[in-house]
Structures are given as structure tokens and as C-alpha cells.
PDB file of C-alpha atoms in Angstrom:
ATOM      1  CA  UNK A 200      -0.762 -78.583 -62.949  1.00  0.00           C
ATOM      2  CA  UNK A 201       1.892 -77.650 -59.833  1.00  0.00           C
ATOM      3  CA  UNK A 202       2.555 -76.610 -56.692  1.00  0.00           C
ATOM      4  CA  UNK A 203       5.754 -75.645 -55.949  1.00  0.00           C
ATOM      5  CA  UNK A 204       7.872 -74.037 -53.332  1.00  0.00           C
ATOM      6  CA  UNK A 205      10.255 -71.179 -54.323  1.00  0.00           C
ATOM      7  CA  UNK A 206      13.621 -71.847 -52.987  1.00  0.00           C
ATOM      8  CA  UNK A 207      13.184 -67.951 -51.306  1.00  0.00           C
ATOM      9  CA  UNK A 208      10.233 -69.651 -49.416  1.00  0.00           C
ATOM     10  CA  UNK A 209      12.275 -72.706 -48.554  1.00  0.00           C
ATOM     11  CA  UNK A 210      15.347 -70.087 -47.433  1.00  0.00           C
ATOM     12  CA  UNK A 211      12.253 -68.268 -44.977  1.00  0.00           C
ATOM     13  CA  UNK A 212      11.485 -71.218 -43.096  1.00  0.00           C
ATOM     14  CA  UNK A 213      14.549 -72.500 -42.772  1.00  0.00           C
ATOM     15  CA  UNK A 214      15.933 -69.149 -41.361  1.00  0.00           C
ATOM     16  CA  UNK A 215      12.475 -68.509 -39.294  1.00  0.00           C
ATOM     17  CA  UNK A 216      13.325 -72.150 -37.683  1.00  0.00           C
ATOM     18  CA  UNK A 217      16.573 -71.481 -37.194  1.00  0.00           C
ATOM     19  CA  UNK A 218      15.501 -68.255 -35.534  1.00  0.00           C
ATOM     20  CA  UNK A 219      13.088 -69.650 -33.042  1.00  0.00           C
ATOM     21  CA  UNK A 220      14.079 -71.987 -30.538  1.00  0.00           C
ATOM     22  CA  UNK A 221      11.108 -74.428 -30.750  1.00  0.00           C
ATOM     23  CA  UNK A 222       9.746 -73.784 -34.147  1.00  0.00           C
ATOM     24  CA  UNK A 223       9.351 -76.947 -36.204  1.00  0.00           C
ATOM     25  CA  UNK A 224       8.703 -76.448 -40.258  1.00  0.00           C
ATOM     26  CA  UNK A 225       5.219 -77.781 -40.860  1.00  0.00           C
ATOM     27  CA  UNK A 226       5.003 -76.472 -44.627  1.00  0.00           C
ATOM     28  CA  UNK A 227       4.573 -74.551 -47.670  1.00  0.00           C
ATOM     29  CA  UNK A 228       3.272 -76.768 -50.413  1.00  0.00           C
ATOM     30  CA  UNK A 229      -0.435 -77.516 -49.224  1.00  0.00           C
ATOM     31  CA  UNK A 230      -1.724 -81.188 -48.538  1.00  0.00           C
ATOM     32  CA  UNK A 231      -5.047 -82.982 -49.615  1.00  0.00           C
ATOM     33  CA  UNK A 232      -6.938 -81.164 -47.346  1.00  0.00           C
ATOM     34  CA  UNK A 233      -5.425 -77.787 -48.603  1.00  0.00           C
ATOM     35  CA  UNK A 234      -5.927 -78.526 -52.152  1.00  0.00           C
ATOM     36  CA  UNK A 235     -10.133 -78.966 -51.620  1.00  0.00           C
ATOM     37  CA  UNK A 236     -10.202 -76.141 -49.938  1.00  0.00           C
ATOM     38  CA  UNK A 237      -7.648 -73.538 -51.667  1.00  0.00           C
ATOM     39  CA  UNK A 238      -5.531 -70.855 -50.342  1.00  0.00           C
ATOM     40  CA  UNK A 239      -2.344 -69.395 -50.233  1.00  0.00           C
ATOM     41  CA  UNK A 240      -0.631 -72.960 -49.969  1.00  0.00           C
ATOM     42  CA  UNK A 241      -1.845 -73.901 -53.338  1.00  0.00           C
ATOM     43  CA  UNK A 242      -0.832 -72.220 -56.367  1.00  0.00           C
ATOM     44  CA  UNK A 243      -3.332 -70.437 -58.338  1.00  0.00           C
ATOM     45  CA  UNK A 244      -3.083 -72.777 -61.053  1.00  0.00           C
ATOM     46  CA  UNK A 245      -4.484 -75.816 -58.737  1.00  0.00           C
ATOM     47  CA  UNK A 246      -7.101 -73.514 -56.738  1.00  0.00           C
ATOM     48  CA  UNK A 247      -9.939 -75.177 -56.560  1.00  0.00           C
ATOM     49  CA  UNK A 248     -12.336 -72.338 -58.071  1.00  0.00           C
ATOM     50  CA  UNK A 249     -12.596 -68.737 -57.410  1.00  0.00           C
ATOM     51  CA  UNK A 250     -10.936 -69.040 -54.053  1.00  0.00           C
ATOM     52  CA  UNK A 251     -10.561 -65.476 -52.048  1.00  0.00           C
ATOM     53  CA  UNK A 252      -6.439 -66.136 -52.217  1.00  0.00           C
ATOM     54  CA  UNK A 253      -6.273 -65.400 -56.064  1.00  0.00           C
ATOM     55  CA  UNK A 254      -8.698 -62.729 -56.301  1.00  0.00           C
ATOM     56  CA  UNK A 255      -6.490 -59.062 -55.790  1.00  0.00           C
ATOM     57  CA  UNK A 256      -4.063 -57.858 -58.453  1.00  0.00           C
ATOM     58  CA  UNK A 257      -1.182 -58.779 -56.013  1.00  0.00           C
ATOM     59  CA  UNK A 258      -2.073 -62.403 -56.230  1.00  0.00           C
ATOM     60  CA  UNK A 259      -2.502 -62.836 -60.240  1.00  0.00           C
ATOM     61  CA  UNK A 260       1.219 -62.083 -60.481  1.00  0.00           C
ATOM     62  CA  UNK A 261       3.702 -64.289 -59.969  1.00  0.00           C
ATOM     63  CA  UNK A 262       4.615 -67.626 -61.373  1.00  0.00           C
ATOM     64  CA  UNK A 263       0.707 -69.182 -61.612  1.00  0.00           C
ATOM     65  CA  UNK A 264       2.843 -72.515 -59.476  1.00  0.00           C
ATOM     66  CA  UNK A 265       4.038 -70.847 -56.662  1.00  0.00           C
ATOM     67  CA  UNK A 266       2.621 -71.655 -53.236  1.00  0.00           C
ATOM     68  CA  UNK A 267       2.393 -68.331 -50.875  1.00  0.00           C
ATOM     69  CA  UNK A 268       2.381 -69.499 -47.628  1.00  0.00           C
ATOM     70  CA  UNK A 269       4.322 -71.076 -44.622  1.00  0.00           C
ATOM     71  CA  UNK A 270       3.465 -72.604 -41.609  1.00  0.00           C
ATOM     72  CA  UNK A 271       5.781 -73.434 -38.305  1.00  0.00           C
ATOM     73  CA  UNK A 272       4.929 -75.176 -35.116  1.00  0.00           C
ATOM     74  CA  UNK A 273       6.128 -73.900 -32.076  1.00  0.00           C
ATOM     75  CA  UNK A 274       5.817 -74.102 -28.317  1.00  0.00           C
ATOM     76  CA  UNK A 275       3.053 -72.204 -26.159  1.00  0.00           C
ATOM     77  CA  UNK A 276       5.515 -69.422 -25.227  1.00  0.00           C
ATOM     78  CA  UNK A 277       7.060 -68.813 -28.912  1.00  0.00           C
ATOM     79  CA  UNK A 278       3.567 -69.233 -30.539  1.00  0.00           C
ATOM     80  CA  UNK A 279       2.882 -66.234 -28.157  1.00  0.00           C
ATOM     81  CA  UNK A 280       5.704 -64.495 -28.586  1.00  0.00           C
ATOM     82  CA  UNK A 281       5.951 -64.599 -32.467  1.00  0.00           C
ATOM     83  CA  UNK A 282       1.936 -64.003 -32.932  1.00  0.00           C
ATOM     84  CA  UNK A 283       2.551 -60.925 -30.793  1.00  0.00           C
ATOM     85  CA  UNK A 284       5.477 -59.259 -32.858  1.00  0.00           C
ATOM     86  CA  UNK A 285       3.363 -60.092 -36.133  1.00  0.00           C
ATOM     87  CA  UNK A 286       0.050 -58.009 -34.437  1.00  0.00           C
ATOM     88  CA  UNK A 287       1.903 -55.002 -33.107  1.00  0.00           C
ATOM     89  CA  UNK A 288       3.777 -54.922 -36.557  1.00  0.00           C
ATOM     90  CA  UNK A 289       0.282 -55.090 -38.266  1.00  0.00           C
ATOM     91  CA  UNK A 290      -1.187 -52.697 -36.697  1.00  0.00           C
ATOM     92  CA  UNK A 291       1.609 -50.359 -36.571  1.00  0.00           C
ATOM     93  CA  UNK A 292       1.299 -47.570 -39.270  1.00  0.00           C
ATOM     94  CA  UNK A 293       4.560 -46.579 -39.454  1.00  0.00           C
ATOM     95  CA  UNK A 294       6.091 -50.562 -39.857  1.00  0.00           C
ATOM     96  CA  UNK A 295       5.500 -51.232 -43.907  1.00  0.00           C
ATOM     97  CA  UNK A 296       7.355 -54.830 -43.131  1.00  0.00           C
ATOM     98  CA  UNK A 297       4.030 -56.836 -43.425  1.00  0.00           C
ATOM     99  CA  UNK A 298       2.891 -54.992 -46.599  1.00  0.00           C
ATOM    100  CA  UNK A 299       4.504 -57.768 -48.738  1.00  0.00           C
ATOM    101  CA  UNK A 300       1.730 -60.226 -46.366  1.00  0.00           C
ATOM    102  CA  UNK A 301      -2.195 -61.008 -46.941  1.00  0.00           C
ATOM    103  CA  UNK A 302      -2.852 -62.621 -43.458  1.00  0.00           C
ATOM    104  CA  UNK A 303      -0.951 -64.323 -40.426  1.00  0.00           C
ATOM    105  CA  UNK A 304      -3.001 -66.529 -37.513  1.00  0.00           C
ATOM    106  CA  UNK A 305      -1.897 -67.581 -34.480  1.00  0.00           C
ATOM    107  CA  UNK A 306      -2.385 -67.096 -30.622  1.00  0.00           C
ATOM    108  CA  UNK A 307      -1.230 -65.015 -27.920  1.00  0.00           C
ATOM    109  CA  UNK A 308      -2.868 -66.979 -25.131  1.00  0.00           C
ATOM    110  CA  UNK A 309      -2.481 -70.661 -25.863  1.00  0.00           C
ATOM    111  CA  UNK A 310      -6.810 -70.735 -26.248  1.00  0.00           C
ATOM    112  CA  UNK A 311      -7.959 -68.243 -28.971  1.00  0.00           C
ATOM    113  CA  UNK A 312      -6.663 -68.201 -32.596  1.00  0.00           C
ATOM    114  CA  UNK A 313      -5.658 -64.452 -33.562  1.00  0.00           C
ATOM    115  CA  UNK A 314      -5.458 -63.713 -37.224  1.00  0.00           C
ATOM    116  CA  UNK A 315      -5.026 -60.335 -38.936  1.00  0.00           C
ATOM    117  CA  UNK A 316      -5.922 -59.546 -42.569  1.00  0.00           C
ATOM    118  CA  UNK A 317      -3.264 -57.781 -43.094  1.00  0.00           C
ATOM    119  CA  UNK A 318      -4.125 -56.680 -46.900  1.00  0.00           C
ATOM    120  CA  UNK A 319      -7.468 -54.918 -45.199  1.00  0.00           C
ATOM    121  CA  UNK A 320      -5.565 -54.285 -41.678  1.00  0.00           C
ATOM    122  CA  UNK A 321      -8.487 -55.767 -39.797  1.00  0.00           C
ATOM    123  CA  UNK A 322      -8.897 -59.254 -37.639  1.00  0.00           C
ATOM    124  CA  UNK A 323      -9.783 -62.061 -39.031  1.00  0.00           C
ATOM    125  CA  UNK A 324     -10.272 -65.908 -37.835  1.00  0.00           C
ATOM    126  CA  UNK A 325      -9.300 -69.466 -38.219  1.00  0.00           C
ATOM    127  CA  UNK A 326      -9.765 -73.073 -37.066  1.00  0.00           C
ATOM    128  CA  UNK A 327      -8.102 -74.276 -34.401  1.00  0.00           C
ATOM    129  CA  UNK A 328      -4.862 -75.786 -35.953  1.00  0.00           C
ATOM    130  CA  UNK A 329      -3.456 -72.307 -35.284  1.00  0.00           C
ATOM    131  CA  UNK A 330      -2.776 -72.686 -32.060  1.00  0.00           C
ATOM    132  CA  UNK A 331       0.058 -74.681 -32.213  1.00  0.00           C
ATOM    133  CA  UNK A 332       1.141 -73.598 -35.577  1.00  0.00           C
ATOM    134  CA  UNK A 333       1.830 -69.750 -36.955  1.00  0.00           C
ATOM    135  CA  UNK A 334       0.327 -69.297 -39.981  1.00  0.00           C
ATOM    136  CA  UNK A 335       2.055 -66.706 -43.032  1.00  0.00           C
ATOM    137  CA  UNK A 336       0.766 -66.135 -45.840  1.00  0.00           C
ATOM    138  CA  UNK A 337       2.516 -63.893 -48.694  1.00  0.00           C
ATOM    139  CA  UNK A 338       0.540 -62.182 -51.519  1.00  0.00           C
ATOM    140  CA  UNK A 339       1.446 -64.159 -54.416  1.00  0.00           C
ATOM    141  CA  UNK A 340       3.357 -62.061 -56.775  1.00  0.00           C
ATOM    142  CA  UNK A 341       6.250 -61.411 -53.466  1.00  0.00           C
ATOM    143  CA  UNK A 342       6.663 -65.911 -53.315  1.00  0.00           C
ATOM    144  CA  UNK A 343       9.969 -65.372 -54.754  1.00  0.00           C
ATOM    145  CA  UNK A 344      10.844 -62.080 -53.370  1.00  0.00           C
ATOM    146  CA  UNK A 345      14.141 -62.227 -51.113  1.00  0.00           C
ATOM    147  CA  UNK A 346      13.226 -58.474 -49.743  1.00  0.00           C
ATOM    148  CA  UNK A 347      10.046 -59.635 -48.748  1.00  0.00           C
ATOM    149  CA  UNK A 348      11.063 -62.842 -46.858  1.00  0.00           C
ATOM    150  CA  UNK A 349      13.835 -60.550 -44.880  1.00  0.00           C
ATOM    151  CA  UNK A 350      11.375 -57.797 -44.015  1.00  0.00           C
ATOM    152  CA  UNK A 351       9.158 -60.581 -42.316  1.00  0.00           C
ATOM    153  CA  UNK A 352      11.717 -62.776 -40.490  1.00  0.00           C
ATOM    154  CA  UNK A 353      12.807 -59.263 -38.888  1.00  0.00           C
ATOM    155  CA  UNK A 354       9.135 -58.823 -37.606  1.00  0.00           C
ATOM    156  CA  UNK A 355       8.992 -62.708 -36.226  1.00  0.00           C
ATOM    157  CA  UNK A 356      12.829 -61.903 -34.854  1.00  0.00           C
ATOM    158  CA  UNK A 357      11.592 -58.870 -33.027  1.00  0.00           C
ATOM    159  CA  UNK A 358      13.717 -56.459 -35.081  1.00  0.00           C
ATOM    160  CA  UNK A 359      12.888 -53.182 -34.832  1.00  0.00           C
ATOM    161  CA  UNK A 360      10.684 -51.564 -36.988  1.00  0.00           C
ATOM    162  CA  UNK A 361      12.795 -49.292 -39.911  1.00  0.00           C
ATOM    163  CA  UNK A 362      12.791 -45.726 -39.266  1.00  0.00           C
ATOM    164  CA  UNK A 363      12.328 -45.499 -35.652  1.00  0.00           C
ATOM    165  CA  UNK A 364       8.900 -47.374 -36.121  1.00  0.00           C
ATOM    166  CA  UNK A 365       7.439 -49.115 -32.727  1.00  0.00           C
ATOM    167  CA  UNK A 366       9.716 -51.349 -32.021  1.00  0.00           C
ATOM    168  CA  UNK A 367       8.074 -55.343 -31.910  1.00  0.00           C
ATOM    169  CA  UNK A 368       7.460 -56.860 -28.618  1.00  0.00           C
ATOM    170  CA  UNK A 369      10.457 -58.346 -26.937  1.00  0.00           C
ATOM    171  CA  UNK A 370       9.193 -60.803 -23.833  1.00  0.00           C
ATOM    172  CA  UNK A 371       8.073 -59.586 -21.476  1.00  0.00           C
ATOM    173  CA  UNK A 372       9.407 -61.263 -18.745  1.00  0.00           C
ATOM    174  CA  UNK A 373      12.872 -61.457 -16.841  1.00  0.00           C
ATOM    175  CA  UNK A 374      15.493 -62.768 -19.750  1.00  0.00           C
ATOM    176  CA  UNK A 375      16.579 -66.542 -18.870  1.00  0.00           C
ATOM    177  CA  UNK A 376      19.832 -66.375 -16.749  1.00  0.00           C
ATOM    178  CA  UNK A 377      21.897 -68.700 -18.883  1.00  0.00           C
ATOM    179  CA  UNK A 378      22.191 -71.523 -16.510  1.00  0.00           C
ATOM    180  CA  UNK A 379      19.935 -74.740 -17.151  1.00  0.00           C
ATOM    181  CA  UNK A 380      18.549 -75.670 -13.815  1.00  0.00           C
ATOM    182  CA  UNK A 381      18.725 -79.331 -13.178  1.00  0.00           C
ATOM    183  CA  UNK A 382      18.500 -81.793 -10.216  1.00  0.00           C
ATOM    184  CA  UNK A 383      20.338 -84.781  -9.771  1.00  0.00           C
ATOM    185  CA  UNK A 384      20.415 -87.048  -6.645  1.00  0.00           C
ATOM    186  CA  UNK A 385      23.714 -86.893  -4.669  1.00  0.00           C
ATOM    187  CA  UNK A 386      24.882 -84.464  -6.147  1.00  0.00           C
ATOM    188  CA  UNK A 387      25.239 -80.743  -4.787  1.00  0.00           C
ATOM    189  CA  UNK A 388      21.807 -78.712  -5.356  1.00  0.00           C
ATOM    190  CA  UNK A 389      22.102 -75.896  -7.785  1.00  0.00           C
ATOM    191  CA  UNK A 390      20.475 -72.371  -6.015  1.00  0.00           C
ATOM    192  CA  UNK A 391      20.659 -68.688  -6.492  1.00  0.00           C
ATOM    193  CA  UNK A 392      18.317 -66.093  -7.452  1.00  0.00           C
ATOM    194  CA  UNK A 393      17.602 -66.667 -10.807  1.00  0.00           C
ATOM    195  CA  UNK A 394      16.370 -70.425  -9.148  1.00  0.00           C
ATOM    196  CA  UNK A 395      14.244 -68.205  -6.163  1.00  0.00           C
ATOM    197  CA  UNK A 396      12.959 -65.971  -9.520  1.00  0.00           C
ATOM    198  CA  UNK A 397      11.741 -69.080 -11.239  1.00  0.00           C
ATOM    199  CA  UNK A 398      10.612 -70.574  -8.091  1.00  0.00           C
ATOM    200  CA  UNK A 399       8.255 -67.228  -7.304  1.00  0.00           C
ATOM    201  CA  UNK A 400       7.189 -67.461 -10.799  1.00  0.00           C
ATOM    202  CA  UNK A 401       5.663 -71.098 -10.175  1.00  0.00           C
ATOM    203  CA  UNK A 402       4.402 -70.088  -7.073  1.00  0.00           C
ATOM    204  CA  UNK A 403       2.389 -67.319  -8.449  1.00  0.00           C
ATOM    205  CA  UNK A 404       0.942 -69.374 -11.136  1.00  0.00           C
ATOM    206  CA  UNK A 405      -0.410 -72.046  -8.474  1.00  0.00           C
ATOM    207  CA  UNK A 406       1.649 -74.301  -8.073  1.00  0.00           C
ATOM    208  CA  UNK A 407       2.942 -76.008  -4.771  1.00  0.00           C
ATOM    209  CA  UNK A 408       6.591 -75.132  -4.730  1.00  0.00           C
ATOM    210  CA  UNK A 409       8.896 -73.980  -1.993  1.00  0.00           C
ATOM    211  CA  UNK A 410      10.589 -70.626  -2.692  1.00  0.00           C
ATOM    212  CA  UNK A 411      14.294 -70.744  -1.067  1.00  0.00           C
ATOM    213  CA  UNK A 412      16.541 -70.430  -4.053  1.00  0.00           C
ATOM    214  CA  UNK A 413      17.210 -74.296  -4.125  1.00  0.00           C
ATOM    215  CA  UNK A 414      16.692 -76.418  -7.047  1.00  0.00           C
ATOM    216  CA  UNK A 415      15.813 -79.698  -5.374  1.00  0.00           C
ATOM    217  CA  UNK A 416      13.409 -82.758  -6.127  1.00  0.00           C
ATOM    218  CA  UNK A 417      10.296 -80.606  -5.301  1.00  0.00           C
ATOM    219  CA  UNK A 418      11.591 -77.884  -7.807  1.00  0.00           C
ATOM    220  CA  UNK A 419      12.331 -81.203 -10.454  1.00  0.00           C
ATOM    221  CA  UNK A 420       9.175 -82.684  -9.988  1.00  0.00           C
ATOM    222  CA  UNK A 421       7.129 -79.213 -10.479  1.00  0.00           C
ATOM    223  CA  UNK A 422       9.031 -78.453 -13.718  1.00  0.00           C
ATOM    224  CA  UNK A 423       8.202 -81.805 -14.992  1.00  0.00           C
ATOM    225  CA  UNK A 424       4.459 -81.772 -14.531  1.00  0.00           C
ATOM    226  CA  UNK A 425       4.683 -77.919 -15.701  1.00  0.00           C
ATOM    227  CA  UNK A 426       6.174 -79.045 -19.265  1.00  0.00           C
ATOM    228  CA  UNK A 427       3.888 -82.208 -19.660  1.00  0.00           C
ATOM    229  CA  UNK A 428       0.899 -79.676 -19.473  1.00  0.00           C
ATOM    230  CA  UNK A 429       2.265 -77.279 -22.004  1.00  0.00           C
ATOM    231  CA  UNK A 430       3.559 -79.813 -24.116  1.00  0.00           C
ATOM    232  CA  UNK A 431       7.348 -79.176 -23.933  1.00  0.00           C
ATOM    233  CA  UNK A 432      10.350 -81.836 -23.536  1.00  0.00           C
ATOM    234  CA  UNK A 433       9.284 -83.398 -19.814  1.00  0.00           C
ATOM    235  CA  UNK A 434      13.132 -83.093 -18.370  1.00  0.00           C
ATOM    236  CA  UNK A 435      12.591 -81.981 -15.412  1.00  0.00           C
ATOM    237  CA  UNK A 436      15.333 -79.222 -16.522  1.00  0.00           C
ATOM    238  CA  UNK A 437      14.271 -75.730 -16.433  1.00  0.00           C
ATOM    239  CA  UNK A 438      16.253 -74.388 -19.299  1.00  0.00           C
ATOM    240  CA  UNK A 439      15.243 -71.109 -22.110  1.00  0.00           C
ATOM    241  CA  UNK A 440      11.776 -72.903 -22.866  1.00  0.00           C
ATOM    242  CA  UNK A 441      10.858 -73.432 -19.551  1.00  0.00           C
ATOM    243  CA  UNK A 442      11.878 -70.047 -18.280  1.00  0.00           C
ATOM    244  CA  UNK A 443      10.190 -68.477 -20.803  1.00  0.00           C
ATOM    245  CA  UNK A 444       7.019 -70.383 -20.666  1.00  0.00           C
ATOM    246  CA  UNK A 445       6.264 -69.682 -16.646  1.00  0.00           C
ATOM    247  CA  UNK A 446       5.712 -66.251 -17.900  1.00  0.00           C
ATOM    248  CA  UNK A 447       4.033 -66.468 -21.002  1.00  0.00           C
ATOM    249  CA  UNK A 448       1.996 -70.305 -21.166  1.00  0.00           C
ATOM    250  CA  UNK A 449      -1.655 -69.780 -20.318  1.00  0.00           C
ATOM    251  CA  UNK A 450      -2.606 -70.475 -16.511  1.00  0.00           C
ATOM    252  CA  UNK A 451      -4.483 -73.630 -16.429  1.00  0.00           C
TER     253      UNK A 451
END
């Protein structure tokens, strides 16, 4: 008795992480704790008893080794962003992309899990580990299916739906200006608007920061106490993470 990863499986993650700025592989293949408990990351051969993930006609086909299921860490603003394409694509009626899918869980807020069945199209819940990992899980008999994987990493790329279907949520905030922001001492301080944007941005969200355009020590020292609380690189260096996450990281 197996579990194996499908090299189309291995091909999906690698694309989703190369797709995703933060997003870290964090597997396919179940571990211990996934093989006492069952589910899509064990293959129905190994399931430990009638488990729920090998119980609908979709999931008794398929190669009886093949783990369904992949899961990739990300930061609070992809986790966010990536949960929310997979939702509005779930509960779109015109997008068919997550048909080849039996559930997804992750968060759009950085303190509840969201899940979606999306076999039954209705919610459904998980534990806490989902809130720093997306969760994906395929029905079985579509492990190995190439047309599958694509139709999904277009939904967690925020590609449009086919057909003039909704089209997935793109973030909603101002796009990063393409300039890392960075102080250094003696030498010149980097301004503009796009450093006054981010600097209003902060300011809104609480925190003590003067808004004149200037990225200075202040500015530094704020960005650097704003990524150690959402748990990105602490650089002081407001680059497309840090941008992004002023808009979308929970307020704490």
C-alpha cells in the first residue's frame, strides 16, 4: 500500500508557487497525522476506513494510489487574495473551473478559516492550520488530469472566468508602484506619491507615521514592526508584499 503524487499534481504546485509571490509548497502526499485521519492527501488505498474523501463515484476512479490534494503556505495578503478568487469562482454559476474540485479552505481575514464544499456548493469548516496554508483538494479520478490542474491555477491566478463568466477578484487596492521603498542612512531619502500613498495607508490603519511623501527612519521603523506582526521578511523595505499587505492584512 501507496501514496503517491502524480507528476500533474507535482506540475500544479510548482506552477501555483511559481505564480504567487509568497506561496511556499507545503504538500501533496499526506503525513502521519494525515494518514489516521484520511482525506484527500491519502490515497484511497491507505484511507483509514470509510473516510467521506472516497465515498462519491468521482473519487473511486482513478489510480486507487493517487493522493488528491495540495496545500501552499502563503503570506496574510496572498492567503487573502487566493482564498478570495477560489470563493467568488465557487460560487459563481457560470465559472465550471472548480467542478474538477471537492473542497478548498482558507481565509480572507487572517482570523477565520473559510472553506467551501465545492462538490455540494455550500461552506464548510476546518482547523486552524488553514490560515496560513490554502488548502485544494481534487476529486480523485481528475489527480492526473492536466485540464483540471490548468482550469484551477487560472482561478488562484485571477484569470477570468471562460465565457464572459465573473471575472475573479483582482486586489483590491492601489497596484504596487514598482519601486521598493528603502531607507538607508546618509544617503538621499526616497519620496513621491506612491511613498505619501503607502504612508496614508499606515496612517489609516493606526499607526504613528508622518504622511509627507518621505521615506525616512520613521517610515523604516513602521514597516519593520508592520511585517514582524504579519509575519513577513522584517526589512524594513516596503516592496510588493508589503504594499499589498497594508491593504489587505487584518487590523490588529
Amino acid at each position: 500500500m501507496a501514496t503517491i503524487a502524480t507528476t500533474t499534481m507535482q506540475k500544479f504546485a510548482r506552477d501555483w508557487e511559481n505564480a504567487i509571490v509568497s506561496a511556499e509548497f507545503s504538500g501533496i502526499v499526506g503525513d502521519r497525522a494525515h494518514a489516521r485521519s484520511g482525506g484527500y492527501h491519502i490515497s484511497r488505498e491507505d484511507q483509514p476506513g470509510s473516510n467521506y474523501s472516497v465515498q462519491l463515484a468521482e473519487d473511486k476512479l482513478g489510480d486507487s494510489r493517487w493522493a488528491s490534494a495540495v496545500d501552499m503556505s502563503m503570506n496574510a495578503a496572498d492567503m487573502a487574495l487566493v482564498t478570495g478568487r477560489l470563493l467568488a469562482s465557487a460560487k459563481d454559476p457560470a465559472d465550471p473551473r472548480l467542478d474538477f474540485t471537492r473542497e478548498f479552505y482558507g481565509t480572507t481575514n487572517g482570523r477565520d478559516v473559510t472553506g467551501w464544499d465545492t462538490y455540494y456548493n455550500r461552506p464548510s469548516s476546518s482547523d486552524s492550520s488553514h490560515l496560513w496554508h490554502v488548502h485544494v483538494s481534487f476529486l480523485r479520478k481528475h489527480a492526473d488530469n492536466p485540464a483540471a490542474m490548468s482550469a484551477v491555477l487560472s482561478v488562484i491566478t485571477g484569470q477570468p472566468a471562460p465565457g464572459g463568466g465573473t471575472p475573479t477578484p483582482q486586489p483590491g487596492y492601489p497596484a504596487w508602484p514598482g519601486r521598493e521603498f528603502a531607507y538607508t542612512p546618509g544617503r538621499p531619502q526616497m519620496n513621491g506619491g506612491d511613498v505619501r500613498t503607502w504612508q496614508q495607508r499606515m496612517s489609516a490603519r493606526g499607526w504613528s507615521i508622518g504622511v509627507d511623501g518621505w521615506y525616512g527612519p520613521q517610515s523604516a521603523s513602521v514597516a519593520r514592526q508592520f511585517q514582524a506582526e504579519k509575519g513577513l521578511t522584517v526589512d524594513g523595505i516596503v516592496g510588493p508584499q508589503t504594499w499589498a499587505a497594508a491593504w489587505t492584512a487584518p487590523i490588529t
